[in-house]
């Protein structure tokens, strides 16, 4: 092979690897556990998803949202109290999972809101969900449908 052509091909293959290391940060090795939701009755159009995300990596990560084939929309919500009235607000900017830390999405707090359910969530069922992260991309999980403790 011509040395100039060989060097050109080698340089091109090395350039293709640069985006992988451009920010000197590999995707964080997130640990997602305690993934569950409550059962819903017939005609109930919403459900809530709960889970724990641990980020043992050296860089902050951000949960941007989620999608599920079982709901038209999945939003990240936070319960807030204002003048004695409790309500929910979407977290439009997502939720930061700090490096070396964790967050819990739990009842009476931050949670995933499954909107316009296509069918009731039945006890014992597993509901597919794809979590969207800023750096890690989409990660599949399954919400275990179980009664609250």
mmCIF file of C-alpha atoms in Angstrom:
data_model
loop_
_atom_site.group_PDB
_atom_site.id
_atom_site.type_symbol
_atom_site.label_atom_id
_atom_site.label_comp_id
_atom_site.label_asym_id
_atom_site.label_seq_id
_atom_site.Cartn_x
_atom_site.Cartn_y
_atom_site.Cartn_z
ATOM 1 C CA UNK A 1 0.000 0.000 0.000
ATOM 2 C CA UNK A 2 1.149 3.494 -0.780
ATOM 3 C CA UNK A 3 2.638 5.061 2.432
ATOM 4 C CA UNK A 4 0.778 8.342 1.911
ATOM 5 C CA UNK A 5 -2.544 6.540 1.489
ATOM 6 C CA UNK A 6 -1.808 4.352 4.540
ATOM 7 C CA UNK A 7 -1.023 7.421 6.695
ATOM 8 C CA UNK A 8 -4.133 9.212 5.435
ATOM 9 C CA UNK A 9 -6.327 6.234 6.348
ATOM 10 C CA UNK A 10 -4.654 5.947 9.765
ATOM 11 C CA UNK A 11 -5.185 9.670 10.454
ATOM 12 C CA UNK A 12 -8.839 9.437 9.382
ATOM 13 C CA UNK A 13 -9.480 6.465 11.681
ATOM 14 C CA UNK A 14 -7.882 8.301 14.628
ATOM 15 C CA UNK A 15 -9.992 11.409 13.975
ATOM 16 C CA UNK A 16 -13.144 9.269 14.151
ATOM 17 C CA UNK A 17 -12.338 8.441 17.788
ATOM 18 C CA UNK A 18 -11.958 12.075 18.927
ATOM 19 C CA UNK A 19 -15.649 12.719 19.754
ATOM 20 C CA UNK A 20 -15.506 9.871 22.270
ATOM 21 C CA UNK A 21 -12.945 11.761 24.330
ATOM 22 C CA UNK A 22 -13.746 15.370 23.486
ATOM 23 C CA UNK A 23 -14.837 16.357 27.010
ATOM 24 C CA UNK A 24 -12.579 13.886 28.847
ATOM 25 C CA UNK A 25 -15.648 12.384 30.487
ATOM 26 C CA UNK A 26 -16.979 8.892 29.933
ATOM 27 C CA UNK A 27 -20.693 8.241 30.561
ATOM 28 C CA UNK A 28 -21.432 7.754 34.225
ATOM 29 C CA UNK A 29 -22.048 4.183 35.470
ATOM 30 C CA UNK A 30 -25.502 4.875 36.886
ATOM 31 C CA UNK A 31 -27.140 2.359 39.221
ATOM 32 C CA UNK A 32 -30.935 2.355 38.996
ATOM 33 C CA UNK A 33 -32.799 0.389 41.671
ATOM 34 C CA UNK A 34 -36.118 0.300 43.562
ATOM 35 C CA UNK A 35 -38.078 0.855 40.339
ATOM 36 C CA UNK A 36 -41.820 0.616 41.015
ATOM 37 C CA UNK A 37 -45.288 2.062 40.554
ATOM 38 C CA UNK A 38 -48.676 1.590 42.193
ATOM 39 C CA UNK A 39 -51.572 -0.261 40.543
ATOM 40 C CA UNK A 40 -54.267 1.884 38.938
ATOM 41 C CA UNK A 41 -57.949 1.182 38.569
ATOM 42 C CA UNK A 42 -60.044 1.121 35.410
ATOM 43 C CA UNK A 43 -60.473 4.581 33.908
ATOM 44 C CA UNK A 44 -57.577 6.117 35.866
ATOM 45 C CA UNK A 45 -55.508 8.043 33.352
ATOM 46 C CA UNK A 46 -52.315 8.687 35.319
ATOM 47 C CA UNK A 47 -49.744 6.792 37.309
ATOM 48 C CA UNK A 48 -46.534 7.672 39.117
ATOM 49 C CA UNK A 49 -43.126 6.028 38.812
ATOM 50 C CA UNK A 50 -40.610 5.812 41.626
ATOM 51 C CA UNK A 51 -36.958 4.776 41.664
ATOM 52 C CA UNK A 52 -33.508 5.361 43.083
ATOM 53 C CA UNK A 53 -30.571 6.536 40.941
ATOM 54 C CA UNK A 54 -27.036 6.313 42.285
ATOM 55 C CA UNK A 55 -24.208 8.041 40.428
ATOM 56 C CA UNK A 56 -20.827 6.635 41.556
ATOM 57 C CA UNK A 57 -19.118 8.406 38.637
ATOM 58 C CA UNK A 58 -16.896 11.478 38.849
ATOM 59 C CA UNK A 59 -19.293 13.761 36.919
ATOM 60 C CA UNK A 60 -22.817 15.014 37.574
ATOM 61 C CA UNK A 61 -25.558 13.465 35.458
ATOM 62 C CA UNK A 62 -29.025 14.831 34.690
ATOM 63 C CA UNK A 63 -32.269 12.890 34.312
ATOM 64 C CA UNK A 64 -34.092 14.684 31.504
ATOM 65 C CA UNK A 65 -37.250 12.589 31.317
ATOM 66 C CA UNK A 66 -38.608 9.238 30.228
ATOM 67 C CA UNK A 67 -40.816 7.520 27.679
ATOM 68 C CA UNK A 68 -43.048 4.460 27.936
ATOM 69 C CA UNK A 69 -45.200 2.582 25.472
ATOM 70 C CA UNK A 70 -47.861 2.415 28.221
ATOM 71 C CA UNK A 71 -48.389 6.201 28.458
ATOM 72 C CA UNK A 72 -48.803 8.996 25.939
ATOM 73 C CA UNK A 73 -46.383 11.145 27.947
ATOM 74 C CA UNK A 74 -44.013 10.705 30.880
ATOM 75 C CA UNK A 75 -43.000 13.844 32.780
ATOM 76 C CA UNK A 76 -40.642 14.464 35.670
ATOM 77 C CA UNK A 77 -42.672 16.157 38.444
ATOM 78 C CA UNK A 78 -41.992 17.581 41.872
ATOM 79 C CA UNK A 79 -44.537 18.096 44.655
ATOM 80 C CA UNK A 80 -44.508 21.654 45.948
ATOM 81 C CA UNK A 81 -46.421 23.441 48.689
ATOM 82 C CA UNK A 82 -47.470 27.072 48.357
ATOM 83 C CA UNK A 83 -49.657 28.795 50.939
ATOM 84 C CA UNK A 84 -50.737 25.456 52.364
ATOM 85 C CA UNK A 85 -51.756 24.043 48.992
ATOM 86 C CA UNK A 86 -49.846 21.063 47.618
ATOM 87 C CA UNK A 87 -49.452 20.792 43.881
ATOM 88 C CA UNK A 88 -47.153 19.403 41.234
ATOM 89 C CA UNK A 89 -44.853 21.168 38.845
ATOM 90 C CA UNK A 90 -42.880 19.684 35.973
ATOM 91 C CA UNK A 91 -39.098 19.841 36.219
ATOM 92 C CA UNK A 92 -38.427 21.294 32.776
ATOM 93 C CA UNK A 93 -34.649 21.344 33.304
ATOM 94 C CA UNK A 94 -34.514 17.775 34.582
ATOM 95 C CA UNK A 95 -33.029 16.497 37.815
ATOM 96 C CA UNK A 96 -29.314 16.511 38.663
ATOM 97 C CA UNK A 97 -27.795 13.321 40.048
ATOM 98 C CA UNK A 98 -24.586 14.585 41.683
ATOM 99 C CA UNK A 99 -21.278 12.815 41.188
ATOM 100 C CA UNK A 100 -20.847 10.333 44.037
ATOM 101 C CA UNK A 101 -24.448 10.896 45.121
ATOM 102 C CA UNK A 102 -27.958 9.659 44.573
ATOM 103 C CA UNK A 103 -31.544 10.820 44.187
ATOM 104 C CA UNK A 104 -34.801 9.093 45.000
ATOM 105 C CA UNK A 105 -38.014 9.552 43.127
ATOM 106 C CA UNK A 106 -40.588 8.720 45.775
ATOM 107 C CA UNK A 107 -44.223 9.224 46.804
ATOM 108 C CA UNK A 108 -44.809 12.726 48.189
ATOM 109 C CA UNK A 109 -41.735 14.006 46.358
ATOM 110 C CA UNK A 110 -40.140 14.038 42.955
ATOM 111 C CA UNK A 111 -41.556 11.314 40.684
ATOM 112 C CA UNK A 112 -42.237 10.309 37.098
ATOM 113 C CA UNK A 113 -45.807 11.065 36.029
ATOM 114 C CA UNK A 114 -47.241 8.636 33.456
ATOM 115 C CA UNK A 115 -49.962 10.596 31.658
ATOM 116 C CA UNK A 116 -52.792 9.177 29.518
ATOM 117 C CA UNK A 117 -52.226 5.544 30.411
ATOM 118 C CA UNK A 118 -53.222 3.204 27.610
ATOM 119 C CA UNK A 119 -54.411 0.540 30.097
ATOM 120 C CA UNK A 120 -54.561 0.133 33.886
ATOM 121 C CA UNK A 121 -51.352 -0.785 35.712
ATOM 122 C CA UNK A 122 -52.012 -4.220 37.203
ATOM 123 C CA UNK A 123 -50.368 -5.779 40.293
ATOM 124 C CA UNK A 124 -47.400 -7.986 39.398
ATOM 125 C CA UNK A 125 -46.981 -6.414 35.979
ATOM 126 C CA UNK A 126 -43.727 -4.896 34.664
ATOM 127 C CA UNK A 127 -44.109 -1.619 32.759
ATOM 128 C CA UNK A 128 -41.290 -0.854 30.287
ATOM 129 C CA UNK A 129 -39.760 2.597 30.622
ATOM 130 C CA UNK A 130 -36.764 4.291 29.017
ATOM 131 C CA UNK A 131 -35.068 6.927 31.165
ATOM 132 C CA UNK A 132 -33.359 9.748 29.238
ATOM 133 C CA UNK A 133 -30.116 11.136 30.662
ATOM 134 C CA UNK A 134 -28.006 14.065 29.524
ATOM 135 C CA UNK A 135 -24.782 12.049 29.209
ATOM 136 C CA UNK A 136 -25.733 8.379 29.553
ATOM 137 C CA UNK A 137 -28.468 8.558 26.903
ATOM 138 C CA UNK A 138 -31.507 6.286 27.190
ATOM 139 C CA UNK A 139 -31.480 3.478 29.744
ATOM 140 C CA UNK A 140 -34.274 0.868 29.817
ATOM 141 C CA UNK A 141 -35.898 -0.120 33.109
ATOM 142 C CA UNK A 142 -39.177 -1.759 34.093
ATOM 143 C CA UNK A 143 -41.543 -0.385 36.704
ATOM 144 C CA UNK A 144 -42.713 -3.197 38.980
ATOM 145 C CA UNK A 145 -46.405 -2.669 39.734
ATOM 146 C CA UNK A 146 -46.897 -3.238 43.469
ATOM 147 C CA UNK A 147 -48.934 -1.844 46.329
ATOM 148 C CA UNK A 148 -47.219 0.779 48.488
ATOM 149 C CA UNK A 149 -45.691 -0.524 51.693
#
